[in-house]
Coordinates of C-alpha atoms and ligand atoms in Angstrom, one line a residue:
X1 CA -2.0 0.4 6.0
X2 CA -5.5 -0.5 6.4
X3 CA -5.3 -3.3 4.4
X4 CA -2.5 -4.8 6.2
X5 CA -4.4 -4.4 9.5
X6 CA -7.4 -6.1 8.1
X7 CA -5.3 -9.0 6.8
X8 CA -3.3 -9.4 9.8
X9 CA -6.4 -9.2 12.4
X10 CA -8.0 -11.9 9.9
X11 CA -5.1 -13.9 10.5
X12 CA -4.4 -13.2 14.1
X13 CA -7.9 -13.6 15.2
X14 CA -9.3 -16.7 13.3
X15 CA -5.8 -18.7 14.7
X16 CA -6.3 -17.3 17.8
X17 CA -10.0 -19.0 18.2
X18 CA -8.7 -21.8 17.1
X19 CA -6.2 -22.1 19.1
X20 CA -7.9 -21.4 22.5
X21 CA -10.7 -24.1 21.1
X22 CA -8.0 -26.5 20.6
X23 CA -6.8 -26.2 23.8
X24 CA -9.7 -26.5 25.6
X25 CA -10.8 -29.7 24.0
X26 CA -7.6 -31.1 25.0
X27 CA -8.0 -29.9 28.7
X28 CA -11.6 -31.0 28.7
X29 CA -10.9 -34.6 27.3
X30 CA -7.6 -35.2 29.7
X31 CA -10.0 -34.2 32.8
X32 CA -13.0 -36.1 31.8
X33 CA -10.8 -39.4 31.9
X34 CA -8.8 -38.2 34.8
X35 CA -11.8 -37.6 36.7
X36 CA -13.6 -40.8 35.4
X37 CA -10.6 -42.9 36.5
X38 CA -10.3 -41.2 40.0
X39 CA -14.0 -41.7 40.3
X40 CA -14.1 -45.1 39.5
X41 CA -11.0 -46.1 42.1
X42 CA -12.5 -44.2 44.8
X43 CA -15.2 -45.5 44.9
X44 CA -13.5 -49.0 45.3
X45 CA -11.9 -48.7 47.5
X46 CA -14.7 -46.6 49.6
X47 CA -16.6 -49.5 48.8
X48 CA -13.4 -51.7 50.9
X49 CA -12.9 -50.0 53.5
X50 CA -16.7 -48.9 54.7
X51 CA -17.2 -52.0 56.5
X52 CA -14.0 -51.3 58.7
X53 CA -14.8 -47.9 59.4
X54 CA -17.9 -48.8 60.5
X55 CA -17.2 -51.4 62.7
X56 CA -14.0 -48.7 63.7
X57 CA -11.7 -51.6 63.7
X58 CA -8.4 -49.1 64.0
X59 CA -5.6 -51.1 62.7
X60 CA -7.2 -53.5 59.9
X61 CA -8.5 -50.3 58.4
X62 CA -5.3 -48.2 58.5
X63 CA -3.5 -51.5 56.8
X64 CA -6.4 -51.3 53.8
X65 CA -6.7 -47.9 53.5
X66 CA -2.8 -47.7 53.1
X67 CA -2.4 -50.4 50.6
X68 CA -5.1 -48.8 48.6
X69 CA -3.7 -45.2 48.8
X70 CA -0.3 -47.1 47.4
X71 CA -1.9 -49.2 44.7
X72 CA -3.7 -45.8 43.9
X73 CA -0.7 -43.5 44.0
X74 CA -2.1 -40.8 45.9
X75 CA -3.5 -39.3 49.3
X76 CA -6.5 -41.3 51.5
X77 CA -8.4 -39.7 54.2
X78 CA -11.6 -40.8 55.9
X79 CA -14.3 -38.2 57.1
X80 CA -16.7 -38.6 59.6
X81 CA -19.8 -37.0 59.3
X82 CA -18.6 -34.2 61.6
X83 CA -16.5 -33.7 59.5
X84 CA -13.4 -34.6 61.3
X85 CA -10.7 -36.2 59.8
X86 CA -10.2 -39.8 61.2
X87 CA -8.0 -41.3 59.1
X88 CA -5.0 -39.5 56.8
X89 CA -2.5 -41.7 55.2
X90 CA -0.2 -39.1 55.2
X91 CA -0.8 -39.2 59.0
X92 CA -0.7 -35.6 59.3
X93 CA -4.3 -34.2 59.2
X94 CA -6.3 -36.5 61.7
X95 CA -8.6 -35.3 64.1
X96 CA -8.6 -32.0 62.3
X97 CA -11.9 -30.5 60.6
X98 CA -12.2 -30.3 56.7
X99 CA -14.1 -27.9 55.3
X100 CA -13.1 -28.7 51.9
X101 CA -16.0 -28.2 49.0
X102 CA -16.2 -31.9 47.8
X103 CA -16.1 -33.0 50.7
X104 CA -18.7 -31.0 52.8
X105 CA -21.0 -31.5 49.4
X106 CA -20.7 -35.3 49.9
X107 CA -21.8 -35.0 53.7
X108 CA -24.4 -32.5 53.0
X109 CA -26.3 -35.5 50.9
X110 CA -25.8 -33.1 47.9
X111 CA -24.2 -36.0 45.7
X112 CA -22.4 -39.4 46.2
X113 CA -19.5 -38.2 44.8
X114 CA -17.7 -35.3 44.0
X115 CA -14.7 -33.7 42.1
X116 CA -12.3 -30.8 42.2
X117 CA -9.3 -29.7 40.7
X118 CA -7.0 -27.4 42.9
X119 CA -4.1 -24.9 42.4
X120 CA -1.5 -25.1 45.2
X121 CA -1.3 -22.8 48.2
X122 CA -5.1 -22.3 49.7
X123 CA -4.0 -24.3 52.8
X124 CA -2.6 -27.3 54.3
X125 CA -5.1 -29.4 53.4
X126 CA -4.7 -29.2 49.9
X127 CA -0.8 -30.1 50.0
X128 CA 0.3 -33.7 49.2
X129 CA 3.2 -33.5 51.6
X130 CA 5.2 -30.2 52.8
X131 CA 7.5 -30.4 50.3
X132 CA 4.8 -30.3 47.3
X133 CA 3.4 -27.4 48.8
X134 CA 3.8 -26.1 44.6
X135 CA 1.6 -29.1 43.2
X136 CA -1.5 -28.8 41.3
X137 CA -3.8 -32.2 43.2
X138 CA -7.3 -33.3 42.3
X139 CA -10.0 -34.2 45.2
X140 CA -12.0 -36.7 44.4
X141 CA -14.7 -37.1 47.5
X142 CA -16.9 -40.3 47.9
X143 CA -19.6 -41.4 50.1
X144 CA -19.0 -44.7 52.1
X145 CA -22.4 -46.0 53.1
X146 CA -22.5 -48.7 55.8
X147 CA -25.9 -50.8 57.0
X148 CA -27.0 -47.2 58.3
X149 CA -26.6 -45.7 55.0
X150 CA -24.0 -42.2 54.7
X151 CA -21.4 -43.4 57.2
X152 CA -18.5 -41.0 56.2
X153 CA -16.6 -40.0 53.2
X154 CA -13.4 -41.0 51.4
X155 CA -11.6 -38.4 49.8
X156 CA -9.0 -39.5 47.6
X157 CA -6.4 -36.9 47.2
X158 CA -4.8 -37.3 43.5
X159 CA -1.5 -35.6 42.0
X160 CA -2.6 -33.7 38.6
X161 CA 0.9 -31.9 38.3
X162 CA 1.8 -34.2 35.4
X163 CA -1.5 -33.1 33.7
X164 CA -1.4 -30.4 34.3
X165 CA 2.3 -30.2 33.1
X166 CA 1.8 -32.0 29.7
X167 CA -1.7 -29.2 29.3
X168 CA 0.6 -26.4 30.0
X169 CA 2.9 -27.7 27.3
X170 CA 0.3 -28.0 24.9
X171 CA -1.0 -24.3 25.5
X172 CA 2.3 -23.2 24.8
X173 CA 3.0 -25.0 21.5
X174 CA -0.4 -23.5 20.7
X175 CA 0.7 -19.8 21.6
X176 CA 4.3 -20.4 20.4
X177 CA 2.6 -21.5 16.9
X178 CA 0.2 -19.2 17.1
X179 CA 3.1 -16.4 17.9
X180 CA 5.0 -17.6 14.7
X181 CA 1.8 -17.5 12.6
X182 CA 1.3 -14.1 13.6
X183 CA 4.6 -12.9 13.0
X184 CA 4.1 -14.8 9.6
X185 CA 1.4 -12.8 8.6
X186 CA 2.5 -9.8 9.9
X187 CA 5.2 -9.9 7.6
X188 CA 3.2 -10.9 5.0
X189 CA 1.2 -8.9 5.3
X190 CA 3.7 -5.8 5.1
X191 CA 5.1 -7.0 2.2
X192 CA 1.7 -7.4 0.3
X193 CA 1.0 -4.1 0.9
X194 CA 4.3 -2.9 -0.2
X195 CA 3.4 -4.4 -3.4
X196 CA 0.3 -3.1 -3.6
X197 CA 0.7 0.3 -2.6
X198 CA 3.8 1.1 -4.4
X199 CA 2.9 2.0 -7.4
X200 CA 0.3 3.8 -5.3
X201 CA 3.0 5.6 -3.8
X202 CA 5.1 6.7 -6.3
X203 CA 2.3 7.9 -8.2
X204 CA 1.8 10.4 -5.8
X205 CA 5.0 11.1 -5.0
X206 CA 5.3 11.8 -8.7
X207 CA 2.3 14.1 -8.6
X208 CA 3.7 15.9 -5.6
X209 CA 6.9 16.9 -7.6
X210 CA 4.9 18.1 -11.0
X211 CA 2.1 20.0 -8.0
X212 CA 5.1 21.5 -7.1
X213 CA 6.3 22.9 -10.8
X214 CA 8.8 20.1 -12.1
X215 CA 6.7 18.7 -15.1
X216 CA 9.8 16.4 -16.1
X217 CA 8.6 14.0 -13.5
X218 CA 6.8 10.8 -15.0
X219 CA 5.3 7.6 -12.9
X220 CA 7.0 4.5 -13.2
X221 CA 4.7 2.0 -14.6
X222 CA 4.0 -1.0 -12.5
X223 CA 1.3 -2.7 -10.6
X224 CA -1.5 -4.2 -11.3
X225 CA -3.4 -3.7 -14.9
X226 CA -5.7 -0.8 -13.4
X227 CA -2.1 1.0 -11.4
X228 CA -0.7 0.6 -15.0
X229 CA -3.3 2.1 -16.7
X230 CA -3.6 4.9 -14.3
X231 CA 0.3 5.6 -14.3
X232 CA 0.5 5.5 -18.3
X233 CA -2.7 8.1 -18.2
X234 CA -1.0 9.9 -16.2
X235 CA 2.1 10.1 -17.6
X236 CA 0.3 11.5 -20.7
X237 CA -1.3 13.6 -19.2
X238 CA 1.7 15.1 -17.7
X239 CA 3.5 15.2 -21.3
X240 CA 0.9 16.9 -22.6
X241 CA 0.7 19.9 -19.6
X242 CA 4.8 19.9 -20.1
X243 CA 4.3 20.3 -23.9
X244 CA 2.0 23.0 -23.4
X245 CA 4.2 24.6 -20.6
X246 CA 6.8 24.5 -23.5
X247 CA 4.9 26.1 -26.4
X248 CA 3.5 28.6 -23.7
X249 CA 7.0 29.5 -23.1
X250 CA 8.1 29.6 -26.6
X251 CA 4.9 31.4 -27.2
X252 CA 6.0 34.6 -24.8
X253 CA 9.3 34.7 -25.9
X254 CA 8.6 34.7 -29.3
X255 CA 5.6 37.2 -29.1
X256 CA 7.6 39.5 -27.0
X257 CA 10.5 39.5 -29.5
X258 CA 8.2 40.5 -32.3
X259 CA 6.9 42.9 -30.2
X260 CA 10.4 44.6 -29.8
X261 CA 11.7 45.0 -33.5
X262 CA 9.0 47.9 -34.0
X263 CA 9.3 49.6 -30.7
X264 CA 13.2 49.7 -31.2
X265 CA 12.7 50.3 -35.1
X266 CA 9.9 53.7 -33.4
X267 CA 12.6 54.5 -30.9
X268 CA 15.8 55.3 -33.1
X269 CA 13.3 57.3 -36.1
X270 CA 11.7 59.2 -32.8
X271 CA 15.2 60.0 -31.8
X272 CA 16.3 61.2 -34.9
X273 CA 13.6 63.3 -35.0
X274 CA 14.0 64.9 -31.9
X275 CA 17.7 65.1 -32.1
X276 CA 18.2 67.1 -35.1
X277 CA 15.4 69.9 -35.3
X278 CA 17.1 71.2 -38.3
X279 CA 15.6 68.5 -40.0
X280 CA 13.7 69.5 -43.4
X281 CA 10.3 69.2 -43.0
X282 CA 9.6 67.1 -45.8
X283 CA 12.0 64.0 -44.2
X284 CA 10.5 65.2 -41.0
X285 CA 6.9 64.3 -42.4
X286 CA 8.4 61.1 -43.8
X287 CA 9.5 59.6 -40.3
X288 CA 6.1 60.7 -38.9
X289 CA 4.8 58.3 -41.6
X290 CA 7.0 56.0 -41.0
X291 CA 6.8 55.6 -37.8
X292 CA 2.7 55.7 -38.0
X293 CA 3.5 52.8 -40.3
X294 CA 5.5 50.9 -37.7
X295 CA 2.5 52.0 -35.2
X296 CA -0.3 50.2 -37.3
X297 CA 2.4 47.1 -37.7
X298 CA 2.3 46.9 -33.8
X299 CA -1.7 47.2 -33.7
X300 CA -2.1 44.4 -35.7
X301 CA 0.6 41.9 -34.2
X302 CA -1.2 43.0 -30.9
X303 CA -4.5 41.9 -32.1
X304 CA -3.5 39.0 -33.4
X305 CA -2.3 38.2 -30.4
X306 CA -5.1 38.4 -28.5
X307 CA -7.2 36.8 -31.3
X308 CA -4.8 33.7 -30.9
X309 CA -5.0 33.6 -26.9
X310 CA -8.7 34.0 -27.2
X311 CA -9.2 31.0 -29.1
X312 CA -6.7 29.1 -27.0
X313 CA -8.9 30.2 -24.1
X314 CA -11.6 28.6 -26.1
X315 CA -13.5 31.8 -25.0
X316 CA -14.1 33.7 -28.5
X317 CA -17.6 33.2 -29.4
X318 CA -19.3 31.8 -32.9
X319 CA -21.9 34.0 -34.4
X320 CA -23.6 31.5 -36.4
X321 CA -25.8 32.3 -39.3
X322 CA -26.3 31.0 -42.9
X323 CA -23.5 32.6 -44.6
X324 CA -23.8 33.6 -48.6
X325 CA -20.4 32.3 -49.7
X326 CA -20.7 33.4 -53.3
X327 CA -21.6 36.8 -51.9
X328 CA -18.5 36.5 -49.4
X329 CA -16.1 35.5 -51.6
X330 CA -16.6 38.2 -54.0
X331 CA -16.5 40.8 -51.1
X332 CA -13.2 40.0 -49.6
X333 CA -11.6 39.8 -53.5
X334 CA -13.0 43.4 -53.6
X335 CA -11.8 44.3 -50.3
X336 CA -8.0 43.4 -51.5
X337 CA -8.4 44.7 -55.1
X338 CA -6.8 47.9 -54.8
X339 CA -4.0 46.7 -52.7
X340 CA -3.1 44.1 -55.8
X341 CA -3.9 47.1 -58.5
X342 CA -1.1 48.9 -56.4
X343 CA 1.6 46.2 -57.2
X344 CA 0.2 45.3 -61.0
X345 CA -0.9 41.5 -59.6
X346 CA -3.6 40.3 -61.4
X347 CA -6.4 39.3 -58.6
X348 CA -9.4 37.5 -60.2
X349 CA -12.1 35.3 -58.5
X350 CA -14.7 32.3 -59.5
X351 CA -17.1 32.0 -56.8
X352 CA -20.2 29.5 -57.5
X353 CA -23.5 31.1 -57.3
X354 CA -25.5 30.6 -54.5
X355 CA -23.7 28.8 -52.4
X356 CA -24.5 29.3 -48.7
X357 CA -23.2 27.4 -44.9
X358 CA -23.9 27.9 -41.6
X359 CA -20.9 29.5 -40.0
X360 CA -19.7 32.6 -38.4
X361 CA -19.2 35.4 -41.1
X362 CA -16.3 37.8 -40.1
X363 CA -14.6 34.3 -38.9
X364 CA -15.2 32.5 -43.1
X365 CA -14.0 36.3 -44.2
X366 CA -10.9 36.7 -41.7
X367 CA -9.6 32.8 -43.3
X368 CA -9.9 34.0 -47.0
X369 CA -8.7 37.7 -46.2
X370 CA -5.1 36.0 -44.9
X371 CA -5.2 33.8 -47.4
X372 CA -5.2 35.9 -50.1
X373 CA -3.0 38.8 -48.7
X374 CA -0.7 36.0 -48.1
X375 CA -1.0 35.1 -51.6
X376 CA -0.1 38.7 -53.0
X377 CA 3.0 39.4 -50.5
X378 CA 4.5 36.2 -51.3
X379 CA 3.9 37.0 -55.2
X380 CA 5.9 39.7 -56.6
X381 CA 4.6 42.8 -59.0
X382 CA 2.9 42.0 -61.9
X383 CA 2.3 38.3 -60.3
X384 CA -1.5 36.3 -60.6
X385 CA -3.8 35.6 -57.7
X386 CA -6.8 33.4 -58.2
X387 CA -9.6 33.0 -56.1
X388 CA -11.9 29.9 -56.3
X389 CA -15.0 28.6 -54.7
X390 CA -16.8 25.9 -55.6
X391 CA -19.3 22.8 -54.3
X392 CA -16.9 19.5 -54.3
X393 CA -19.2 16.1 -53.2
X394 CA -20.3 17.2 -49.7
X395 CA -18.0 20.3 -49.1
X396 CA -17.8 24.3 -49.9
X397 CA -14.2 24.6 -50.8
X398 CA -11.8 27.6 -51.3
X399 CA -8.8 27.6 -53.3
X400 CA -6.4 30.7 -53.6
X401 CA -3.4 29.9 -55.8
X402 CA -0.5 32.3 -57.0
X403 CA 2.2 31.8 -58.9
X404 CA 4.7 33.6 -56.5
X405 CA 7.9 32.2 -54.6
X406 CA 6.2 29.5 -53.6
X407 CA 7.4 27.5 -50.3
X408 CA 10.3 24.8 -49.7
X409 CA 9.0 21.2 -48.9
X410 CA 10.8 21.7 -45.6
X411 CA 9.2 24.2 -44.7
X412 CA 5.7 23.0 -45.4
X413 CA 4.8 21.4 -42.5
X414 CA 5.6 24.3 -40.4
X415 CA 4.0 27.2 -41.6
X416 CA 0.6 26.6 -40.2
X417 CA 2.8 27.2 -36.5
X418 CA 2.7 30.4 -34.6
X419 CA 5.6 33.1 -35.9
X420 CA 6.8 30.6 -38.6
X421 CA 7.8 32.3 -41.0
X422 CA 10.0 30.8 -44.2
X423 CA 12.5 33.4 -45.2
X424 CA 12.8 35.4 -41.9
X425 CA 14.5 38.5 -43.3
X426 CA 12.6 38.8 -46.5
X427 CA 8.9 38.5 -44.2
X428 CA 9.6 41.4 -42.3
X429 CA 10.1 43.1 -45.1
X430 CA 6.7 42.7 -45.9
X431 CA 5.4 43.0 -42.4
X432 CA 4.6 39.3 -41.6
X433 CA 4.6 38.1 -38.4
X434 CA 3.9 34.7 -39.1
X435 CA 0.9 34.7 -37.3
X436 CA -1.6 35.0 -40.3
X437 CA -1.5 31.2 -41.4
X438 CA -1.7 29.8 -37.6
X439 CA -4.9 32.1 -36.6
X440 CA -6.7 30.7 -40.5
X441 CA -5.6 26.7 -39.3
X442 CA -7.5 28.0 -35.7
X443 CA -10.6 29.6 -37.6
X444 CA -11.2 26.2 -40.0
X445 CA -10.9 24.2 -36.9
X446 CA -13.5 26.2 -35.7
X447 CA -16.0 25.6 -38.6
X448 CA -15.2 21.7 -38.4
X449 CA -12.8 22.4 -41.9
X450 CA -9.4 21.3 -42.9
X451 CA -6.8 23.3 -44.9
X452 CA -4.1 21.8 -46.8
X453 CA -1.7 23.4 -49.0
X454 CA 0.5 22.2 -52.7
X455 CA 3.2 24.5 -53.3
X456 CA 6.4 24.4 -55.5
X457 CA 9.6 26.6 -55.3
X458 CA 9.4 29.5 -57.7
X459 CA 6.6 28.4 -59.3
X460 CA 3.7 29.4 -56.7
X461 CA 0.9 27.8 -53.7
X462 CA -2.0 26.7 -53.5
X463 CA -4.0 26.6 -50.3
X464 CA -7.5 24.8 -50.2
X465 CA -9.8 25.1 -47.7
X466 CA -12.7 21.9 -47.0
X467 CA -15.7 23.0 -45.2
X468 CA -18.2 20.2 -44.4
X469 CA -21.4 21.3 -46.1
X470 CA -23.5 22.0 -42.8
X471 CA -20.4 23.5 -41.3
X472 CA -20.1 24.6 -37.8
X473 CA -24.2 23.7 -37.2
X474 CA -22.9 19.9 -37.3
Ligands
ATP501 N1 1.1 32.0 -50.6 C1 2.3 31.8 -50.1 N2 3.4 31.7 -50.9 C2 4.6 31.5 -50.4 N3 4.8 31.5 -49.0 C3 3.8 31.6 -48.2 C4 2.5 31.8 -48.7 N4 1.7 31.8 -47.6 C5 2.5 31.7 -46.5 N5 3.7 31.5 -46.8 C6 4.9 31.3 -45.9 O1 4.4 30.9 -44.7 C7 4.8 31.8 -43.7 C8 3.7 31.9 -42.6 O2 2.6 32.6 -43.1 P1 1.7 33.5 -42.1 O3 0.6 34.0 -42.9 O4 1.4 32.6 -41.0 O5 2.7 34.6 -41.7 P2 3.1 35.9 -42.3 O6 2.3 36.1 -43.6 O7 4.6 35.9 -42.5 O8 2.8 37.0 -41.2 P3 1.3 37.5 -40.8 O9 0.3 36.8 -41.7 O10 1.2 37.1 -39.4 O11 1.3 38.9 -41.1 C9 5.1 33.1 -44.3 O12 6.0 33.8 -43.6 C10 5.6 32.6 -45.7 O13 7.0 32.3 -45.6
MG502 MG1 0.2 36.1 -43.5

């Protein structure tokens, strides 16, 4: 809107001064002539009929002064220096006083000669005849100087109506032009801006929609390079909130159903407990267990919860410190031990000596925890687990393989995703949440690492995690 003002007042006020400059250059110039010309034949015919006057010689002056008021197309009248009207060839003014500007100027010695133009209407005087009481006439006094010098004055009374006429037509050509050039660029100026602020406008019409929870909406992309650019950023900007909105969703929902299985799973062995108090007390003891079981199950999905909305929140802290992976390593394998001596699996581990990184410790021990417990429940009895860790070029890498059920292709690609799990059934089984493998991918991250994983049906995985040698100091 501003813009379109500025442009139209541009417009409009530069046409205007030129317009009212035009004019009056063309007023100027028609009256300078005019009055030159009027001039000029006054002072003729002043110059004929001052001997007459003088020598007041009544009827051979009336005869001069009315041929030259015909030859001159206009009014004649003679002033004595009173004042008084002596002659009028329009015969209807004499012996009456003037008091008309030029005229008294003339008899006042002021000038020889002076000029006037006059509107209609101020008095008698002014009129041409009584029937042109409406035109616009020109007075154009001169001195008439005899042997004893000022002897009177001739004012010659001039019509100006058709000047004036052909000036008025000329102001309004110029307002009528300048009217349509207005219009003009009023109008174009109106659709300029529509042009330019359109884009602008539907950009934030488009933001007022997603402000007010539809994140569907996306800005059409028009305009100018910069309105382009700023609708295509935010357009992916907006995908990326409505993506997030998505997984958010998908997030609760699937958090909350994992959530239910082992309060419903508490609920019916509760029930059955309190429902048949017959019960012997060794079955008794073995729903208490149970259900303790199904208690610890919940804990841990719960924390890993958290753990994941933490980091989402970016608002879990690093503990930094050089880390003694060999010593690590070694730990963790130790940690798990027992668990694989449970099931027969054969857990053994190759750590480097003395390798050390800069990284957060329960963080480097958390990944290769997961890892490896993955690696046993997805690895049946009697199945072999091998932990590796060794210095490759400029990286500390980790490598747990087993030789368990390995993983589809298909599923590959997912797995690293929050609740993924492969075989849905046969995970919960085990306990798996399908958490595990999305909180290790957030922890690598973390330390600046990648994680990749081989694996083949049947025949076992291989996960391999890269850590930059400086870690997360770089
Ligand atoms: N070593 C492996 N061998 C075969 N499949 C695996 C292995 N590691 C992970 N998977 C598959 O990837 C899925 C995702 O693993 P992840 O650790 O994220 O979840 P989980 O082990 O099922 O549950 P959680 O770790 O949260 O208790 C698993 O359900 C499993 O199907
Ligand atoms: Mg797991």
């Amino acid at each position: 809107m501003e813009i379109l003002l500025a442009f139209f007042l541009i417009v409009g006020i530069s046409f205007g001064v030129a317009a009212t400059n035009l004019s009056g250059l063309v007023s100027e110039y028609l009256f300078d002539q005019r009055k030159r010309e009027d001039g000029l034949l006054a002072e003729k015919a002043a110059a004929a009929v001052a001997p007459f006057f003088e020598a007041a010689s009544g009827e051979e002056l009336g005869r001069i002064l009315e041929e030259n008021a015909q030859s001159m197309n206009g009014r004649l009248m003679l002033i004595d220096p009173d004042g008084k009207i002596q002659y009028d060839t329009f015969n209807r003014l004499c012996g009456r006083r003037t008091d008309i500007d030029e005229v008294v100027r003339v008899l006042t010695g002021e000038a020889a000669g002076a000029y006037g133009t006059h509107r209609p209407g101020r008095g008698v005087a002014e009129a041409m005849s009584g029937e042109e009481n409406a035109e616009n006439v020109a007075y154009c006094a001169t001195e008439m100087t005899g042997g004893s010098g000022r002897i009177g004055v001739l004012l010659f009374v001039s019509r100006i109506q058709g000047m004036m006429d052909s000036l008025n037509t000329v102001r309004l050509q110029l307002i009528t032009v300048f009217a349509v050039i207005a219009l003009a660029a009023l109008i174009l100026a109106l659709f300029l801006s529509q042009i330019l602020t359109k884009p602008i406008t539907d950009l934030s019409r488009t933001m007022r929609k997603m402000g007010k929870g539809d994140l569907t909406v996306r800005a059409p992309v028009r305009g100018s390079r910069e309105l382009r650019e700023l609708a295509e950023n935010y357009n992916a900007m907006a995908a990326q909130l409505e993506s997030m909105d998505k997984s958010r969703n998908q997030f609760v929902s699937n958090a909350s159903h994992e959530l239910r299985t082992p309060l419903t799973t508490m609920k019916i062995m509760l029930e059955t407990v309190m429902y048949q108090p017959e019960m012997p007390q060794e079955l008794r003891e073995e729903f208490m267990g149970d259900m303790n079981h199904e208690i610890d199950r919940l804990t841990g999905i719960v924390n890993d919860l958290l753990t994941l909305t933490r980091m989402d929140n970016r608002s879990v802290e690093m503990h930094t410190e050089k880390v003694n992976m060999t010593a690590l390593t070694e730990e963790t394998v130790r940690l798990l031990t027992p668990a694989a001596t449970q099931r027969k699996q054969h857990l053994s581990v190759n750590a480097r000596k003395g390798l050390e990184m800069e990284g957060d410790r329960s963080k480097l021990g958390q990944i290769l925890y997961n890892l490896i417990d993955n690696a046993m429940k997805y690895t049946a009895d009697g199945g072999h687990i091998s932990v590796l860790l060794t210095e490759e070029e400029d990286a500390i890498v980790w490598r747990v393989r087993d030789n368990g059920v390995g993983i589809p292709a298909g599923d590959l690609e997912h797995i690293f995703e929050r609740f993924y799990r492969v075989d849905k059934a046969r995970s919960r089984e085990t306990g798996g949440t399908g958490l595990g493998l999305s909180i290790v991918r957030q922890l690598v991250t973390m330390h600046q690492g990648t994680i990749s994983v081989k694996s083949e049906l049947n025949q076992g995985s291989e996960f391999t995690v890269t850590f930059p040698r400086k870690g997360a100091a770089r």
